[in-house]
Amino acid sequence: MDAVDALGEIAFWLERDLAPSFKVQAFRKAAVVIAGLGADELAERAANGDLKRMKGIGGRTFEVITQSIGGQVPDYLENLRQKGVAALASGGSELLAALRGDLHSHSEWSDGTTSIELMVDGARMLGREYLALTDHSPSLRVANGLSAERLADQLDVVARINGDVDGIRLCGVRLLRGIEVDILESGDLDQSSEMLDRLDVVVASVHSKLRADADTMTRRMLAGINDRHTNVLGHCTGRLVQGSRGTRPQSEFDAERVFAACAEQGVAVEINSRPERQDPPEELIAVALEAGCLFSIDSDAHAPGQLDFLQYGAERAAKNGVPADRIVTTWPLERLLEWSHAPR
Ligand SMILES: [Zn+2]
Ligand SMILES: [Zn+2]
């Protein structure tokens, strides 16, 4: 087995399981270290023990590499594969099978943990037809949000990955140009109109002042939704229900007005699949359904393995009776782009 692949797949399974970042990074880093060596050199360094002394290689990663070189599936990986056979969620499998893509993901350009290429690899492994790369906008400094300049650079990378530049399609997944743009306190979107016009998908989210009173929050959200660039309203309540960051109550807003605006503008309400978010709460999914909204089941993955979180989102959507045809991520790429680029 290829040692780089083995290390990458181990990281994937650990990310899917929300393992601590340092544990995952040991495998991701080791993969980078040995990717720079030729097969012969790697084998030689493994045989004479040199590899063990290289920076970024530890006891466990050494074992994985040597077992891979020896032609076997490393024990550590085999174990994870066996555990990974079990689905993450117990319901929603039919809806999950109908999902074609994912409109919310992050790379190391903002606060994700890996390269864009590795995110695309993960999406391909999971059989996605399209994935929107939606790194953060400038105001979210803690997440290394992208300035207009960096976003422009990123769009060049996306074009290369899609093969739009040299004509060679590197992947079976269409990588969509996207952003998770902050809805600022003023209600404005945190990126220039000119840059937003260049994107395929705009996810607009509130990330600050989540405890504002309902009037203030409603006004802010309505302004974000009514912006002609917005396609998806990201994790609308901002709540956290579990996980390492602790819990956070849902923000307060006039859900009927907010979802009526989404329905009117053709903005999809995100069903955020992250286990610590589970956003919107069930009662709000019901309000959005009643309002006639579209939905987008998104992973909000910050690492390749987390792309599989769509299982959780599909389970929640199915449980709450969201029809597949109202979920934009079940749509073929062409229909999706027609919707996201529709003039408003
Ligand atoms: Zn967000
Ligand atoms: Zn996000």
mmCIF file of C-alpha atoms and ligand atoms in Angstrom:
data_model
loop_
_atom_site.group_PDB
_atom_site.id
_atom_site.type_symbol
_atom_site.label_atom_id
_atom_site.label_comp_id
_atom_site.label_asym_id
_atom_site.label_seq_id
_atom_site.Cartn_x
_atom_site.Cartn_y
_atom_site.Cartn_z
ATOM 1 C CA MET A 1 0.000 0.000 0.000
ATOM 2 C CA ASP A 2 1.196 3.531 -0.751
ATOM 3 C CA ALA A 3 2.415 4.988 2.547
ATOM 4 C CA VAL A 4 1.212 8.536 1.790
ATOM 5 C CA ASP A 5 -2.254 7.195 1.007
ATOM 6 C CA ALA A 6 -2.269 5.154 4.206
ATOM 7 C CA LEU A 7 -1.354 8.175 6.344
ATOM 8 C CA GLY A 8 -3.961 10.310 4.567
ATOM 9 C CA GLU A 9 -6.692 7.750 5.013
ATOM 10 C CA ILE A 10 -5.888 7.399 8.721
ATOM 11 C CA ALA A 11 -6.193 11.177 9.086
ATOM 12 C CA PHE A 12 -9.497 11.081 7.210
ATOM 13 C CA TRP A 13 -11.027 8.524 9.571
ATOM 14 C CA LEU A 14 -9.769 10.414 12.627
ATOM 15 C CA GLU A 15 -11.191 13.722 11.355
ATOM 16 C CA ARG A 16 -14.527 12.068 10.687
ATOM 17 C CA ASP A 17 -14.460 10.966 14.301
ATOM 18 C CA LEU A 18 -13.568 14.506 15.496
ATOM 19 C CA ALA A 19 -10.298 13.280 17.000
ATOM 20 C CA PRO A 20 -8.090 15.970 18.587
ATOM 21 C CA SER A 21 -6.255 18.013 15.993
ATOM 22 C CA PHE A 22 -2.722 17.177 17.242
ATOM 23 C CA LYS A 23 -3.463 13.487 16.728
ATOM 24 C CA VAL A 24 -4.663 14.023 13.173
ATOM 25 C CA GLN A 25 -1.850 16.406 12.320
ATOM 26 C CA ALA A 26 0.783 13.792 13.235
ATOM 27 C CA PHE A 27 -0.433 11.742 10.257
ATOM 28 C CA ARG A 28 -0.995 14.688 7.936
ATOM 29 C CA LYS A 29 2.512 16.023 8.666
ATOM 30 C CA ALA A 30 4.190 12.645 8.261
ATOM 31 C CA ALA A 31 2.492 12.324 4.872
ATOM 32 C CA VAL A 32 3.979 15.651 3.795
ATOM 33 C CA VAL A 33 7.441 14.632 5.056
ATOM 34 C CA ILE A 34 7.581 11.363 3.124
ATOM 35 C CA ALA A 35 5.826 12.715 0.030
ATOM 36 C CA GLY A 36 9.092 14.525 -0.677
ATOM 37 C CA LEU A 37 11.067 11.264 -0.808
ATOM 38 C CA GLY A 38 11.255 8.883 -3.730
ATOM 39 C CA ALA A 39 10.028 5.293 -3.237
ATOM 40 C CA ASP A 40 13.564 3.891 -3.133
ATOM 41 C CA GLU A 41 14.830 6.476 -0.713
ATOM 42 C CA LEU A 42 11.826 5.954 1.523
ATOM 43 C CA ALA A 43 12.363 2.193 1.584
ATOM 44 C CA GLU A 44 16.049 2.637 2.319
ATOM 45 C CA ARG A 45 15.456 5.097 5.129
ATOM 46 C CA ALA A 46 12.812 2.826 6.609
ATOM 47 C CA ALA A 47 15.146 -0.171 6.465
ATOM 48 C CA ASN A 48 18.137 1.533 8.043
ATOM 49 C CA GLY A 49 16.075 3.390 10.645
ATOM 50 C CA ASP A 50 16.905 6.872 9.310
ATOM 51 C CA LEU A 51 13.237 7.561 8.825
ATOM 52 C CA LYS A 52 12.575 7.292 12.531
ATOM 53 C CA ARG A 53 14.956 10.149 13.173
ATOM 54 C CA MET A 54 13.326 12.491 10.666
ATOM 55 C CA LYS A 55 11.424 15.480 12.016
ATOM 56 C CA GLY A 56 7.686 14.816 11.820
ATOM 57 C CA ILE A 57 7.949 11.038 12.063
ATOM 58 C CA GLY A 58 6.982 9.373 15.346
ATOM 59 C CA GLY A 59 6.634 5.808 16.570
ATOM 60 C CA ARG A 60 3.113 5.298 15.261
ATOM 61 C CA THR A 61 3.662 6.943 11.884
ATOM 62 C CA PHE A 62 6.923 4.973 11.456
ATOM 63 C CA GLU A 63 5.012 1.756 12.037
ATOM 64 C CA VAL A 64 2.312 2.761 9.521
ATOM 65 C CA ILE A 65 4.909 3.643 6.901
ATOM 66 C CA THR A 66 6.975 0.469 7.304
ATOM 67 C CA GLN A 67 3.901 -1.767 7.217
ATOM 68 C CA SER A 68 2.736 0.031 4.049
ATOM 69 C CA ILE A 69 6.116 -0.435 2.406
ATOM 70 C CA GLY A 70 5.956 -4.101 3.419
ATOM 71 C CA GLY A 71 2.861 -4.417 1.267
ATOM 72 C CA GLN A 72 0.233 -4.679 3.963
ATOM 73 C CA VAL A 73 -2.612 -2.475 5.093
ATOM 74 C CA PRO A 74 -1.213 -1.005 8.332
ATOM 75 C CA ASP A 75 -2.847 -2.442 11.475
ATOM 76 C CA TYR A 76 -3.760 1.007 12.702
ATOM 77 C CA LEU A 77 -5.584 1.797 9.462
ATOM 78 C CA GLU A 78 -7.292 -1.587 9.329
ATOM 79 C CA ASN A 79 -8.693 -0.917 12.781
ATOM 80 C CA LEU A 80 -10.057 2.482 11.765
ATOM 81 C CA ARG A 81 -11.564 1.034 8.597
ATOM 82 C CA GLN A 82 -13.434 -1.557 10.604
ATOM 83 C CA LYS A 83 -14.791 1.081 12.955
ATOM 84 C CA GLY A 84 -15.627 3.351 10.012
ATOM 85 C CA VAL A 85 -17.879 0.782 8.352
ATOM 86 C CA ALA A 86 -20.642 1.792 10.758
ATOM 87 C CA ALA A 87 -22.649 4.788 9.531
ATOM 88 C CA LEU A 88 -22.302 8.005 11.533
ATOM 89 C CA ALA A 89 -26.065 8.468 11.643
ATOM 90 C CA SER A 90 -28.826 5.947 12.072
ATOM 91 C CA GLY A 91 -31.376 7.532 9.709
ATOM 92 C CA GLY A 92 -31.623 9.504 6.497
ATOM 93 C CA SER A 93 -29.724 7.041 4.327
ATOM 94 C CA GLU A 94 -32.105 7.456 1.389
ATOM 95 C CA LEU A 95 -31.738 11.237 1.466
ATOM 96 C CA LEU A 96 -27.985 10.936 1.922
ATOM 97 C CA ALA A 97 -27.807 8.879 -1.260
ATOM 98 C CA ALA A 98 -29.665 11.676 -3.078
ATOM 99 C CA LEU A 99 -27.128 14.341 -2.056
ATOM 100 C CA ARG A 100 -24.787 15.315 -4.863
ATOM 101 C CA GLY A 101 -22.761 18.060 -3.310
ATOM 102 C CA ASP A 102 -21.859 20.246 -0.391
ATOM 103 C CA LEU A 103 -21.859 24.062 -0.342
ATOM 104 C CA HIS A 104 -19.827 24.814 2.779
ATOM 105 C CA SER A 105 -16.215 23.805 3.448
ATOM 106 C CA HIS A 106 -12.939 25.331 4.649
ATOM 107 C CA SER A 107 -9.289 24.866 3.775
ATOM 108 C CA GLU A 108 -6.041 25.979 5.423
ATOM 109 C CA TRP A 109 -6.446 29.300 3.597
ATOM 110 C CA SER A 110 -8.713 30.266 6.532
ATOM 111 C CA ASP A 111 -9.314 28.002 9.543
ATOM 112 C CA GLY A 112 -9.457 24.600 7.884
ATOM 113 C CA THR A 113 -6.602 22.180 8.529
ATOM 114 C CA THR A 114 -5.556 20.994 5.078
ATOM 115 C CA SER A 115 -4.864 22.099 1.547
ATOM 116 C CA ILE A 116 -7.663 22.635 -0.940
ATOM 117 C CA GLU A 117 -6.406 19.627 -2.895
ATOM 118 C CA LEU A 118 -6.850 17.305 0.085
ATOM 119 C CA MET A 119 -10.383 18.614 0.625
ATOM 120 C CA VAL A 120 -11.164 17.802 -2.998
ATOM 121 C CA ASP A 121 -9.657 14.324 -2.555
ATOM 122 C CA GLY A 122 -11.954 13.771 0.407
ATOM 123 C CA ALA A 123 -14.992 14.903 -1.550
ATOM 124 C CA ARG A 124 -14.061 12.569 -4.380
ATOM 125 C CA MET A 125 -13.638 9.666 -1.961
ATOM 126 C CA LEU A 126 -17.160 10.307 -0.710
ATOM 127 C CA GLY A 127 -18.581 10.420 -4.228
ATOM 128 C CA ARG A 128 -19.560 14.100 -4.241
ATOM 129 C CA GLU A 129 -20.171 15.703 -7.623
ATOM 130 C CA TYR A 130 -19.442 19.204 -6.403
ATOM 131 C CA LEU A 131 -17.986 20.963 -3.408
ATOM 132 C CA ALA A 132 -18.025 24.677 -2.671
ATOM 133 C CA LEU A 133 -14.846 26.012 -1.110
ATOM 134 C CA THR A 134 -16.112 28.643 1.302
ATOM 135 C CA ASP A 135 -13.272 30.073 3.345
ATOM 136 C CA HIS A 136 -13.980 32.931 5.725
ATOM 137 C CA SER A 137 -14.134 36.662 4.958
ATOM 138 C CA PRO A 138 -11.686 39.357 6.225
ATOM 139 C CA SER A 139 -13.476 40.417 9.423
ATOM 140 C CA LEU A 140 -13.151 36.964 10.920
ATOM 141 C CA ARG A 141 -9.533 37.531 11.847
ATOM 142 C CA VAL A 142 -9.394 34.634 14.334
ATOM 143 C CA ALA A 143 -10.148 32.365 11.386
ATOM 144 C CA ASN A 144 -7.606 34.072 9.091
ATOM 145 C CA GLY A 145 -10.373 35.363 6.825
ATOM 146 C CA LEU A 146 -9.385 36.101 3.230
ATOM 147 C CA SER A 147 -8.876 39.641 1.962
ATOM 148 C CA ALA A 148 -10.149 40.397 -1.542
ATOM 149 C CA GLU A 149 -6.587 39.907 -2.759
ATOM 150 C CA ARG A 150 -6.147 36.475 -1.174
ATOM 151 C CA LEU A 151 -9.581 35.427 -2.409
ATOM 152 C CA ALA A 152 -8.562 36.415 -5.939
ATOM 153 C CA ASP A 153 -5.421 34.270 -5.551
ATOM 154 C CA GLN A 154 -7.551 31.404 -4.287
ATOM 155 C CA LEU A 155 -9.802 31.616 -7.328
ATOM 156 C CA ASP A 156 -6.727 31.008 -9.513
ATOM 157 C CA VAL A 157 -5.977 27.864 -7.505
ATOM 158 C CA VAL A 158 -9.574 26.685 -7.852
ATOM 159 C CA ALA A 159 -9.425 27.244 -11.604
ATOM 160 C CA ARG A 160 -6.250 25.152 -11.799
ATOM 161 C CA ILE A 161 -7.759 22.319 -9.764
ATOM 162 C CA ASN A 162 -10.819 22.309 -11.999
ATOM 163 C CA GLY A 163 -8.603 22.215 -15.048
ATOM 164 C CA ASP A 164 -9.997 25.495 -16.356
ATOM 165 C CA VAL A 165 -6.471 26.810 -16.848
ATOM 166 C CA ASP A 166 -4.477 24.075 -18.531
ATOM 167 C CA GLY A 167 -7.418 22.027 -19.702
ATOM 168 C CA ILE A 168 -6.484 19.032 -17.600
ATOM 169 C CA ARG A 169 -9.239 18.122 -15.215
ATOM 170 C CA LEU A 170 -7.427 16.950 -12.077
ATOM 171 C CA CYS A 171 -10.432 15.700 -10.216
ATOM 172 C CA GLY A 172 -13.827 14.147 -10.687
ATOM 173 C CA VAL A 173 -15.314 16.721 -8.366
ATOM 174 C CA ARG A 174 -16.300 20.203 -9.510
ATOM 175 C CA LEU A 175 -14.841 22.647 -7.024
ATOM 176 C CA LEU A 176 -17.106 25.672 -6.787
ATOM 177 C CA ARG A 177 -15.810 29.171 -6.125
ATOM 178 C CA GLY A 178 -17.312 30.193 -2.825
ATOM 179 C CA ILE A 179 -17.101 32.096 0.420
ATOM 180 C CA GLU A 180 -18.563 32.000 3.885
ATOM 181 C CA VAL A 181 -19.056 35.700 4.183
ATOM 182 C CA ASP A 182 -19.806 37.385 7.484
ATOM 183 C CA ILE A 183 -23.036 39.314 7.766
ATOM 184 C CA LEU A 184 -21.586 42.336 9.533
ATOM 185 C CA GLU A 185 -23.423 44.153 12.315
ATOM 186 C CA SER A 186 -24.541 46.692 9.714
ATOM 187 C CA GLY A 187 -26.113 43.871 7.688
ATOM 188 C CA ASP A 188 -23.554 44.371 4.910
ATOM 189 C CA LEU A 189 -21.637 41.409 3.581
ATOM 190 C CA ASP A 190 -17.947 41.345 4.469
ATOM 191 C CA GLN A 191 -16.504 41.242 0.953
ATOM 192 C CA SER A 192 -16.529 43.553 -2.034
ATOM 193 C CA SER A 193 -19.419 43.276 -4.435
ATOM 194 C CA GLU A 194 -16.905 42.854 -7.226
ATOM 195 C CA MET A 195 -15.381 39.736 -5.618
ATOM 196 C CA LEU A 196 -18.755 38.287 -4.655
ATOM 197 C CA ASP A 197 -19.809 38.622 -8.288
ATOM 198 C CA ARG A 198 -16.978 36.286 -9.265
ATOM 199 C CA LEU A 199 -18.211 33.425 -7.064
ATOM 200 C CA ASP A 200 -20.515 30.472 -7.679
ATOM 201 C CA VAL A 201 -21.836 30.185 -4.138
ATOM 202 C CA VAL A 202 -22.126 32.685 -1.292
ATOM 203 C CA VAL A 203 -22.901 31.356 2.177
ATOM 204 C CA ALA A 204 -23.706 34.282 4.476
ATOM 205 C CA SER A 205 -23.381 33.762 8.229
ATOM 206 C CA VAL A 206 -23.460 35.706 11.472
ATOM 207 C CA HIS A 207 -20.360 35.073 13.619
ATOM 208 C CA SER A 208 -20.387 37.926 16.131
ATOM 209 C CA LYS A 209 -22.677 39.621 18.674
ATOM 210 C CA LEU A 210 -24.815 36.506 18.743
ATOM 211 C CA ARG A 211 -26.532 37.669 21.944
ATOM 212 C CA ALA A 212 -27.987 40.800 20.385
ATOM 213 C CA ASP A 213 -31.693 41.416 20.976
ATOM 214 C CA ALA A 214 -34.160 39.886 18.527
ATOM 215 C CA ASP A 215 -34.917 43.151 16.685
ATOM 216 C CA THR A 216 -31.257 43.894 16.086
ATOM 217 C CA MET A 217 -30.493 40.350 14.972
ATOM 218 C CA THR A 218 -33.563 40.179 12.718
ATOM 219 C CA ARG A 219 -32.610 43.424 10.969
ATOM 220 C CA ARG A 220 -29.056 42.230 10.504
ATOM 221 C CA MET A 221 -30.102 38.849 9.088
ATOM 222 C CA LEU A 222 -32.728 40.332 6.772
ATOM 223 C CA ALA A 223 -30.148 42.691 5.301
ATOM 224 C CA GLY A 224 -27.793 39.765 4.691
ATOM 225 C CA ILE A 225 -30.524 37.659 3.105
ATOM 226 C CA ASN A 226 -31.732 40.511 0.910
ATOM 227 C CA ASP A 227 -28.252 41.106 -0.477
ATOM 228 C CA ARG A 228 -28.449 39.889 -4.058
ATOM 229 C CA HIS A 229 -25.213 37.882 -3.658
ATOM 230 C CA THR A 230 -26.436 35.624 -0.850
ATOM 231 C CA ASN A 231 -27.337 32.049 -1.790
ATOM 232 C CA VAL A 232 -27.294 30.231 1.543
ATOM 233 C CA LEU A 233 -27.996 31.410 5.090
ATOM 234 C CA GLY A 234 -25.308 29.614 7.145
ATOM 235 C CA HIS A 235 -25.933 28.057 10.611
ATOM 236 C CA CYS A 236 -28.719 30.555 11.310
ATOM 237 C CA THR A 237 -28.896 30.459 15.115
ATOM 238 C CA GLY A 238 -25.167 30.133 15.891
ATOM 239 C CA ARG A 239 -25.928 27.673 18.666
ATOM 240 C CA LEU A 240 -23.455 25.074 19.941
ATOM 241 C CA VAL A 241 -24.995 22.015 21.554
ATOM 242 C CA GLN A 242 -21.895 19.942 22.394
ATOM 243 C CA GLY A 243 -18.182 19.600 21.769
ATOM 244 C CA SER A 244 -14.827 21.055 22.738
ATOM 245 C CA ARG A 245 -15.893 24.688 22.349
ATOM 246 C CA GLY A 246 -18.660 24.234 24.948
ATOM 247 C CA THR A 247 -22.288 25.146 24.419
ATOM 248 C CA ARG A 248 -23.911 28.384 23.294
ATOM 249 C CA PRO A 249 -27.614 29.196 23.186
ATOM 250 C CA GLN A 250 -29.297 29.981 19.890
ATOM 251 C CA SER A 251 -29.471 33.625 18.960
ATOM 252 C CA GLU A 252 -32.883 35.262 18.960
ATOM 253 C CA PHE A 253 -34.604 36.595 15.871
ATOM 254 C CA ASP A 254 -38.021 36.732 14.236
ATOM 255 C CA ALA A 255 -37.866 33.357 12.513
ATOM 256 C CA GLU A 256 -41.057 33.880 10.511
ATOM 257 C CA ARG A 257 -39.769 37.087 8.951
ATOM 258 C CA VAL A 258 -36.275 35.716 8.380
ATOM 259 C CA PHE A 259 -37.487 32.555 6.675
ATOM 260 C CA ALA A 260 -40.148 34.426 4.689
ATOM 261 C CA ALA A 261 -37.330 36.592 3.319
ATOM 262 C CA CYS A 262 -35.271 33.478 2.473
ATOM 263 C CA ALA A 263 -38.245 31.999 0.622
ATOM 264 C CA GLU A 264 -38.900 35.229 -1.246
ATOM 265 C CA GLN A 265 -35.250 35.704 -2.241
ATOM 266 C CA GLY A 266 -34.631 32.061 -3.100
ATOM 267 C CA VAL A 267 -31.977 31.859 -0.364
ATOM 268 C CA ALA A 268 -31.492 28.326 0.949
ATOM 269 C CA VAL A 269 -31.579 27.765 4.699
ATOM 270 C CA GLU A 270 -28.538 25.739 5.629
ATOM 271 C CA ILE A 271 -28.953 22.530 7.559
ATOM 272 C CA ASN A 272 -25.520 22.606 9.136
ATOM 273 C CA SER A 273 -24.366 19.050 9.690
ATOM 274 C CA ARG A 274 -21.650 19.637 12.263
ATOM 275 C CA PRO A 275 -22.494 17.584 15.349
ATOM 276 C CA GLU A 276 -21.767 20.497 17.706
ATOM 277 C CA ARG A 277 -24.043 22.843 15.751
ATOM 278 C CA GLN A 278 -27.112 20.859 14.620
ATOM 279 C CA ASP A 279 -28.406 24.142 13.299
ATOM 280 C CA PRO A 280 -31.264 25.079 12.773
ATOM 281 C CA PRO A 281 -33.010 23.431 15.700
ATOM 282 C CA GLU A 282 -35.962 21.215 14.765
ATOM 283 C CA GLU A 283 -38.630 23.783 15.569
ATOM 284 C CA LEU A 284 -36.993 26.254 13.216
ATOM 285 C CA ILE A 285 -36.695 23.699 10.415
ATOM 286 C CA ALA A 286 -40.473 23.405 10.746
ATOM 287 C CA VAL A 287 -40.911 27.188 10.446
ATOM 288 C CA ALA A 288 -38.649 27.305 7.378
ATOM 289 C CA LEU A 289 -40.524 24.399 5.794
ATOM 290 C CA GLU A 290 -43.823 26.150 6.370
ATOM 291 C CA ALA A 291 -42.412 29.359 4.883
ATOM 292 C CA GLY A 292 -41.584 27.510 1.664
ATOM 293 C CA CYS A 293 -37.797 27.777 1.954
ATOM 294 C CA LEU A 294 -35.170 25.900 0.037
ATOM 295 C CA PHE A 295 -32.525 24.094 2.103
ATOM 296 C CA SER A 296 -28.864 23.200 1.690
ATOM 297 C CA ILE A 297 -27.409 20.291 3.652
ATOM 298 C CA ASP A 298 -23.792 21.274 4.272
ATOM 299 C CA SER A 299 -20.890 19.729 6.143
ATOM 300 C CA ASP A 300 -19.089 22.965 7.153
ATOM 301 C CA ALA A 301 -16.036 20.670 7.052
ATOM 302 C CA HIS A 302 -12.740 22.067 8.314
ATOM 303 C CA ALA A 303 -10.901 18.849 7.397
ATOM 304 C CA PRO A 304 -11.441 16.202 4.701
ATOM 305 C CA GLY A 305 -12.895 13.532 7.006
ATOM 306 C CA GLN A 306 -15.513 16.004 8.220
ATOM 307 C CA LEU A 307 -17.036 16.114 4.735
ATOM 308 C CA ASP A 308 -18.762 12.907 5.788
ATOM 309 C CA PHE A 309 -20.806 14.875 8.353
ATOM 310 C CA LEU A 310 -23.482 15.185 5.661
ATOM 311 C CA GLN A 311 -24.738 11.938 7.173
ATOM 312 C CA TYR A 312 -25.844 13.868 10.259
ATOM 313 C CA GLY A 313 -27.517 16.590 8.202
ATOM 314 C CA ALA A 314 -29.367 14.074 6.040
ATOM 315 C CA GLU A 315 -30.603 12.306 9.155
ATOM 316 C CA ARG A 316 -31.969 15.539 10.633
ATOM 317 C CA ALA A 317 -33.546 16.683 7.370
ATOM 318 C CA ALA A 318 -35.240 13.317 6.820
ATOM 319 C CA LYS A 319 -36.461 13.174 10.394
ATOM 320 C CA ASN A 320 -38.044 16.600 9.990
ATOM 321 C CA GLY A 321 -39.706 15.794 6.687
ATOM 322 C CA VAL A 322 -37.711 18.068 4.381
ATOM 323 C CA PRO A 323 -38.492 16.944 0.805
ATOM 324 C CA ALA A 324 -35.430 16.069 -1.273
ATOM 325 C CA ASP A 325 -36.393 18.393 -4.124
ATOM 326 C CA ARG A 326 -36.325 21.416 -1.826
ATOM 327 C CA ILE A 327 -32.726 20.605 -0.881
ATOM 328 C CA VAL A 328 -30.499 22.348 -3.415
ATOM 329 C CA THR A 329 -27.610 19.959 -2.737
ATOM 330 C CA THR A 330 -29.637 17.114 -4.260
ATOM 331 C CA TRP A 331 -29.774 19.063 -7.526
ATOM 332 C CA PRO A 332 -27.498 18.348 -10.487
ATOM 333 C CA LEU A 333 -24.651 20.847 -10.883
ATOM 334 C CA GLU A 334 -26.264 22.609 -13.797
ATOM 335 C CA ARG A 335 -29.489 23.297 -11.936
ATOM 336 C CA LEU A 336 -27.573 24.325 -8.844
ATOM 337 C CA LEU A 337 -25.513 26.896 -10.756
ATOM 338 C CA GLU A 338 -28.572 28.209 -12.539
ATOM 339 C CA TRP A 339 -30.089 28.866 -9.130
ATOM 340 C CA SER A 340 -26.975 30.350 -7.529
ATOM 341 C CA HIS A 341 -26.277 32.643 -10.480
ATOM 342 C CA ALA A 342 -29.898 33.677 -11.042
ATOM 343 C CA PRO A 343 -30.158 37.480 -11.241
ATOM 344 C CA ARG A 344 -31.963 39.115 -8.332
HETATM 345 ZN ZN ZN B 1 -19.555 29.800 10.172
HETATM 346 ZN ZN ZN B 2 -17.998 27.499 8.095
#
